[in-house]
Amino acid sequence: MKHVIALDVGGTGMKAALIAADGSLLHRARRATGRERGPDAVVEGILDFAAELCAHGARHLGQEAAAAGVAVPGIVDEERGVAAYAANLGWRDVPLRDLLAERLGSPVALGHDVRTGGLAEGRIGAGQGADRFLFVPLGTGIAGAIGIDGRVEAGAHGFAGEIGHIVVRPGGLACPCGQRGCLERFASASAVSQAWAEACGNPDADAADCAKAVESADARARAVWQEAVDALADGLVTALTLLDPRTLIIGGGLAEAGETLFAPLREAVRRRVTFQKLPSIVPAALGDTAGCLGAGLLAWDLLNTSTTFRR
């Protein structure tokens, strides 16, 4: 059966699949990224994992993969196929596309993890049918994927969509990017976890605990939550003013709070818009499979194959 390799590389783990042209998952696998062993070992682990997936396809599906798609974190030069920088993996200027193509003997597409996840959400997830969408996962940090007519815009230098570094609180908390008051310092899942841990006095408390406390009408939790929602709404309104998306897709760990997040967020965005058109604000549909499915789409796109992915 004709298929492609889809590989989503995270800071701690890798998710992979062999995917048919209709989106069927023919095989799934997971492996630790192994970043504690250093950047060279991480790269070798990716190459070995991809080779094992290729061999599995040959043994069990009758042929090796026709192509591979790989999503990685950090700064990615998709045109050159280079993983330019990733702080949590410690690498710089890794020609990952060429290394994988040489190991596998097949064409490889390399993509940014959030943009790749956004591609999947736009084509087969919550943005399906929208000609313009913005995908914003709220996790350890905040990034964005700008969807335009079935593709995701990378920008001139691969930096498009970095909504987490819009300054929403000038002079506020320092951000590792060098600015102060960035959106992700106030509205990411990690920011909410930190704020709630300080507010409740429990260093082990996290954003999910804060959401539960909000639902229980805890005044301290509501204050922490509202600060995050207000910051997020400020950043999103800036983004929608620039991009005018038809659909705004919110994913990541914070979105798992459901209407505890979406109800106040929709209201906060609505209060802030003036001349702008209010987009639909919806939860992501694909969860932690988005990156892997998006990597599969990248691979099939590379083959110029008409795909009919389903979810």
Short mmCIF file of C-alpha atoms in Angstrom, two decimals:
data_model
loop_
_atom_site.label_atom_id
_atom_site.label_comp_id
_atom_site.label_asym_id
_atom_site.label_seq_id
_atom_site.Cartn_x
_atom_site.Cartn_y
_atom_site.Cartn_z
CA MET A 1 0.00 0.00 0.00
CA LYS A 2 1.37 3.41 -0.95
CA HIS A 3 2.05 5.49 2.15
CA VAL A 4 4.22 8.22 3.67
CA ILE A 5 6.10 8.66 6.93
CA ALA A 6 4.83 11.38 9.27
CA LEU A 7 7.05 12.38 12.17
CA ASP A 8 6.33 15.01 14.82
CA VAL A 9 9.40 15.83 16.93
CA GLY A 10 8.76 17.40 20.33
CA GLY A 11 10.99 18.53 23.14
CA THR A 12 10.54 15.28 25.07
CA GLY A 13 8.88 12.82 22.70
CA MET A 14 8.39 11.95 19.04
CA LYS A 15 5.09 10.82 17.52
CA ALA A 16 5.09 9.05 14.19
CA ALA A 17 2.76 7.31 11.77
CA LEU A 18 2.60 5.70 8.37
CA ILE A 19 -0.26 7.38 6.55
CA ALA A 20 -2.16 6.41 3.41
CA ALA A 21 -3.37 8.94 0.84
CA ASP A 22 -6.85 8.98 2.39
CA GLY A 23 -5.43 9.81 5.82
CA SER A 24 -5.71 6.31 7.22
CA LEU A 25 -3.17 5.67 9.97
CA LEU A 26 -1.58 2.40 8.96
CA HIS A 27 0.93 2.28 11.81
CA ARG A 28 1.70 4.46 14.85
CA ALA A 29 4.77 4.69 17.04
CA ARG A 30 6.26 6.86 19.77
CA ARG A 31 9.75 7.35 21.08
CA ALA A 32 11.57 9.64 23.50
CA THR A 33 13.42 12.49 21.82
CA GLY A 34 16.43 11.94 24.09
CA ARG A 35 17.47 15.57 24.35
CA GLU A 36 19.41 14.80 27.54
CA ARG A 37 21.97 13.03 25.34
CA GLY A 38 22.73 16.19 23.36
CA PRO A 39 21.77 17.64 19.95
CA ASP A 40 23.82 15.22 17.84
CA ALA A 41 22.17 12.26 19.54
CA VAL A 42 18.73 13.79 18.96
CA VAL A 43 19.42 14.09 15.24
CA GLU A 44 20.71 10.53 15.06
CA GLY A 45 17.65 9.34 16.96
CA ILE A 46 15.35 11.04 14.43
CA LEU A 47 17.22 9.42 11.53
CA ASP A 48 17.09 5.98 13.17
CA PHE A 49 13.39 6.32 13.99
CA ALA A 50 12.56 7.32 10.41
CA ALA A 51 14.60 4.40 9.05
CA GLU A 52 12.74 1.98 11.33
CA LEU A 53 9.40 3.35 10.12
CA CYS A 54 10.53 2.91 6.53
CA ALA A 55 11.55 -0.68 7.23
CA HIS A 56 8.21 -1.38 8.93
CA GLY A 57 6.39 -0.22 5.81
CA ALA A 58 8.50 -2.45 3.60
CA ARG A 59 7.85 -5.49 5.82
CA HIS A 60 4.16 -5.02 6.57
CA LEU A 61 2.77 -2.88 3.74
CA GLY A 62 4.69 -4.28 0.80
CA GLN A 63 6.78 -1.21 -0.01
CA GLU A 64 8.86 1.52 1.53
CA ALA A 65 7.37 4.96 2.15
CA ALA A 66 7.05 7.17 -0.92
CA ALA A 67 8.02 10.30 1.04
CA ALA A 68 8.36 11.64 4.56
CA GLY A 69 7.12 14.73 6.36
CA VAL A 70 8.79 15.91 9.56
CA ALA A 71 7.65 18.64 11.97
CA VAL A 72 10.20 20.12 14.38
CA PRO A 73 10.13 22.91 16.97
CA GLY A 74 12.07 26.17 16.96
CA ILE A 75 13.11 28.22 13.95
CA VAL A 76 12.75 26.29 10.69
CA ASP A 77 13.90 27.28 7.21
CA GLU A 78 11.39 25.17 5.31
CA GLU A 79 12.62 26.21 1.87
CA ARG A 80 16.19 25.03 2.57
CA GLY A 81 15.05 22.15 4.77
CA VAL A 82 17.13 23.34 7.72
CA ALA A 83 16.26 23.16 11.41
CA ALA A 84 17.87 26.52 12.16
CA TYR A 85 17.50 26.72 15.93
CA ALA A 86 15.67 25.00 18.78
CA ALA A 87 16.50 26.04 22.34
CA ASN A 88 14.97 22.95 23.93
CA LEU A 89 16.85 20.56 21.61
CA GLY A 90 20.10 22.48 21.50
CA TRP A 91 20.60 22.37 17.75
CA ARG A 92 21.60 25.00 15.21
CA ASP A 93 21.53 24.86 11.40
CA VAL A 94 20.85 21.14 11.08
CA PRO A 95 20.24 20.16 7.40
CA LEU A 96 17.62 17.70 8.58
CA ARG A 97 15.75 17.36 5.28
CA ASP A 98 18.88 16.32 3.38
CA LEU A 99 20.05 14.00 6.16
CA LEU A 100 16.69 12.23 6.19
CA ALA A 101 16.45 12.07 2.41
CA GLU A 102 19.88 10.45 2.28
CA ARG A 103 18.98 7.91 4.98
CA LEU A 104 15.57 7.03 3.52
CA GLY A 105 16.25 7.36 -0.20
CA SER A 106 12.99 9.27 -0.66
CA PRO A 107 11.88 12.93 -0.76
CA VAL A 108 11.40 14.67 2.58
CA ALA A 109 9.49 17.80 3.62
CA LEU A 110 10.52 19.66 6.77
CA GLY A 111 8.07 21.90 8.61
CA HIS A 112 7.68 24.00 11.76
CA ASP A 113 5.68 22.13 14.40
CA VAL A 114 2.99 24.77 14.96
CA ARG A 115 2.60 25.61 11.27
CA THR A 116 2.38 21.90 10.49
CA GLY A 117 -0.28 21.40 13.15
CA GLY A 118 -2.09 24.43 11.76
CA LEU A 119 -2.01 22.91 8.28
CA ALA A 120 -3.81 19.84 9.61
CA GLU A 121 -6.34 21.86 11.61
CA GLY A 122 -7.05 24.02 8.57
CA ARG A 123 -7.53 21.22 6.06
CA ILE A 124 -9.10 18.43 8.12
CA GLY A 125 -9.76 19.90 11.57
CA ALA A 126 -11.55 22.87 13.07
CA GLY A 127 -10.68 25.20 10.18
CA GLN A 128 -11.93 22.92 7.44
CA GLY A 129 -13.68 25.01 4.80
CA ALA A 130 -12.29 28.35 6.02
CA ASP A 131 -10.27 30.22 3.40
CA ARG A 132 -8.49 32.26 6.10
CA PHE A 133 -7.78 31.00 9.61
CA LEU A 134 -5.40 31.57 12.50
CA PHE A 135 -4.39 28.60 14.65
CA VAL A 136 -3.07 29.50 18.11
CA PRO A 137 -1.98 26.69 20.48
CA LEU A 138 -1.62 27.74 24.11
CA GLY A 139 1.05 25.50 25.59
CA THR A 140 4.42 26.09 27.20
CA GLY A 141 4.59 29.12 24.94
CA ILE A 142 2.26 30.62 22.36
CA ALA A 143 2.75 30.52 18.60
CA GLY A 144 0.44 30.81 15.62
CA ALA A 145 -0.15 29.43 12.15
CA ILE A 146 -1.61 31.69 9.47
CA GLY A 147 -3.76 29.67 7.08
CA ILE A 148 -4.51 30.93 3.57
CA ASP A 149 -6.42 28.84 1.04
CA GLY A 150 -5.25 25.47 2.31
CA ARG A 151 -1.63 26.38 3.00
CA VAL A 152 0.17 27.96 5.95
CA GLU A 153 2.23 31.12 5.53
CA ALA A 154 5.81 30.84 6.78
CA GLY A 155 6.84 34.44 6.11
CA ALA A 156 9.93 35.75 4.34
CA HIS A 157 12.29 34.36 7.00
CA GLY A 158 10.22 31.58 8.60
CA PHE A 159 9.02 33.72 11.53
CA ALA A 160 5.38 34.30 10.53
CA GLY A 161 2.79 33.64 13.23
CA GLU A 162 4.90 34.33 16.33
CA ILE A 163 1.92 35.86 18.09
CA GLY A 164 3.31 34.90 21.51
CA HIS A 165 5.82 37.72 21.17
CA ILE A 166 3.30 40.48 20.57
CA VAL A 167 3.84 42.88 23.47
CA VAL A 168 0.53 43.15 25.31
CA ARG A 169 1.82 44.57 28.62
CA PRO A 170 4.59 47.11 27.83
CA GLY A 171 7.28 47.06 30.50
CA GLY A 172 5.86 43.85 31.96
CA LEU A 173 7.53 40.52 32.67
CA ALA A 174 10.81 39.83 30.89
CA CYS A 175 10.62 37.31 28.07
CA PRO A 176 13.48 35.06 26.89
CA CYS A 177 13.10 36.68 23.45
CA GLY A 178 14.55 39.90 24.91
CA GLN A 179 11.34 41.91 25.12
CA ARG A 180 9.14 42.66 28.13
CA GLY A 181 5.41 42.05 28.38
CA CYS A 182 5.05 39.40 25.64
CA LEU A 183 1.70 37.65 25.32
CA GLU A 184 3.09 34.22 26.21
CA ARG A 185 4.35 35.54 29.56
CA PHE A 186 0.70 36.09 30.57
CA ALA A 187 -1.56 33.74 28.63
CA SER A 188 0.33 30.51 27.94
CA ALA A 189 -0.48 27.38 29.93
CA SER A 190 2.88 27.69 31.69
CA ALA A 191 2.22 31.35 32.59
CA VAL A 192 -1.18 30.50 34.07
CA SER A 193 0.37 27.57 35.96
CA GLN A 194 3.02 29.85 37.46
CA ALA A 195 0.54 32.59 38.37
CA TRP A 196 -1.88 30.13 39.99
CA ALA A 197 0.87 28.33 41.91
CA GLU A 198 1.93 31.68 43.40
CA ALA A 199 -1.66 32.75 44.11
CA CYS A 200 -2.71 29.53 45.85
CA GLY A 201 0.62 28.81 47.54
CA ASN A 202 0.99 25.35 46.02
CA PRO A 203 4.11 25.05 43.84
CA ASP A 204 2.71 21.93 42.17
CA ALA A 205 -0.53 23.60 41.03
CA ASP A 206 -0.95 24.06 37.28
CA ALA A 207 -3.28 25.66 34.73
CA ALA A 208 -5.69 22.71 34.83
CA ASP A 209 -6.00 23.14 38.60
CA CYS A 210 -6.65 26.84 38.07
CA ALA A 211 -9.45 26.07 35.60
CA LYS A 212 -11.07 23.70 38.11
CA ALA A 213 -10.85 26.38 40.80
CA VAL A 214 -12.46 28.89 38.43
CA GLU A 215 -15.34 26.47 37.91
CA SER A 216 -15.64 26.26 41.72
CA ALA A 217 -15.92 30.06 41.92
CA ASP A 218 -12.58 30.57 43.68
CA ALA A 219 -11.98 34.34 43.63
CA ARG A 220 -8.20 34.03 43.42
CA ALA A 221 -8.45 31.64 40.49
CA ARG A 222 -10.92 33.87 38.71
CA ALA A 223 -8.52 36.81 39.03
CA VAL A 224 -5.62 34.79 37.60
CA TRP A 225 -7.78 33.39 34.81
CA GLN A 226 -9.24 36.76 33.86
CA GLU A 227 -5.78 38.32 33.64
CA ALA A 228 -4.77 35.59 31.20
CA VAL A 229 -7.98 35.92 29.18
CA ASP A 230 -7.61 39.70 28.94
CA ALA A 231 -3.99 39.43 27.79
CA LEU A 232 -4.94 36.76 25.26
CA ALA A 233 -7.80 38.85 23.91
CA ASP A 234 -5.47 41.84 23.50
CA GLY A 235 -3.02 39.75 21.51
CA LEU A 236 -5.71 38.08 19.41
CA VAL A 237 -7.36 41.38 18.49
CA THR A 238 -4.00 42.69 17.30
CA ALA A 239 -3.61 39.56 15.18
CA LEU A 240 -7.09 39.64 13.73
CA THR A 241 -6.72 43.34 12.93
CA LEU A 242 -3.66 42.50 10.83
CA LEU A 243 -4.83 39.19 9.35
CA ASP A 244 -8.66 39.31 9.23
CA PRO A 245 -9.13 35.53 9.67
CA ARG A 246 -12.52 33.95 9.16
CA THR A 247 -11.87 31.37 11.88
CA LEU A 248 -9.71 31.61 14.99
CA ILE A 249 -8.70 28.15 16.25
CA ILE A 250 -7.44 27.88 19.83
CA GLY A 251 -5.59 24.72 20.86
CA GLY A 252 -2.97 23.52 23.30
CA GLY A 253 -3.26 22.62 26.96
CA LEU A 254 -5.16 25.72 28.02
CA ALA A 255 -7.92 25.04 25.48
CA GLU A 256 -8.69 21.78 27.31
CA ALA A 257 -10.58 23.93 29.82
CA GLY A 258 -13.36 24.16 27.23
CA GLU A 259 -16.01 26.80 27.81
CA THR A 260 -14.25 27.89 31.00
CA LEU A 261 -11.80 29.47 28.55
CA PHE A 262 -13.90 30.00 25.43
CA ALA A 263 -16.91 31.76 26.97
CA PRO A 264 -14.94 34.62 28.60
CA LEU A 265 -12.47 34.75 25.69
CA ARG A 266 -15.19 35.21 23.07
CA GLU A 267 -16.72 37.98 25.18
CA ALA A 268 -13.35 39.67 25.78
CA VAL A 269 -12.55 39.67 22.06
CA ARG A 270 -16.05 40.90 21.20
CA ARG A 271 -15.67 43.85 23.59
CA ARG A 272 -12.38 44.87 21.97
CA VAL A 273 -13.29 44.83 18.29
CA THR A 274 -14.54 48.04 16.70
CA PHE A 275 -14.40 48.07 12.90
CA GLN A 276 -12.95 44.55 12.66
CA LYS A 277 -15.05 41.56 11.65
CA LEU A 278 -15.42 39.15 14.56
CA PRO A 279 -14.16 35.68 13.54
CA SER A 280 -15.54 32.38 14.75
CA ILE A 281 -13.51 31.38 17.82
CA VAL A 282 -13.43 27.60 18.07
CA PRO A 283 -11.43 24.89 19.86
CA ALA A 284 -8.90 22.85 17.91
CA ALA A 285 -10.23 19.47 16.80
CA LEU A 286 -7.17 17.26 16.37
CA GLY A 287 -5.47 17.48 19.76
CA ASP A 288 -1.92 16.16 19.94
CA THR A 289 -2.29 14.34 16.60
CA ALA A 290 -2.30 17.61 14.62
CA GLY A 291 1.47 17.76 14.16
CA CYS A 292 1.73 14.19 12.95
CA LEU A 293 -1.23 14.50 10.58
CA GLY A 294 0.17 17.77 9.27
CA ALA A 295 3.54 16.13 8.64
CA GLY A 296 1.70 13.51 6.60
CA LEU A 297 0.02 16.25 4.57
CA LEU A 298 3.42 17.83 3.91
CA ALA A 299 4.69 14.51 2.59
CA TRP A 300 1.71 13.94 0.31
CA ASP A 301 1.92 17.53 -0.93
CA LEU A 302 5.54 16.85 -1.83
CA LEU A 303 4.36 14.04 -4.09
CA ASN A 304 1.76 16.32 -5.69
CA THR A 305 -0.83 13.71 -4.84
CA SER A 306 -4.50 14.56 -4.47
CA THR A 307 -5.34 13.62 -0.90
CA THR A 308 -8.68 13.12 0.74
CA PHE A 309 -7.62 13.05 4.35
CA ARG A 310 -10.35 12.41 6.86
CA ARG A 311 -10.31 12.57 10.64
#
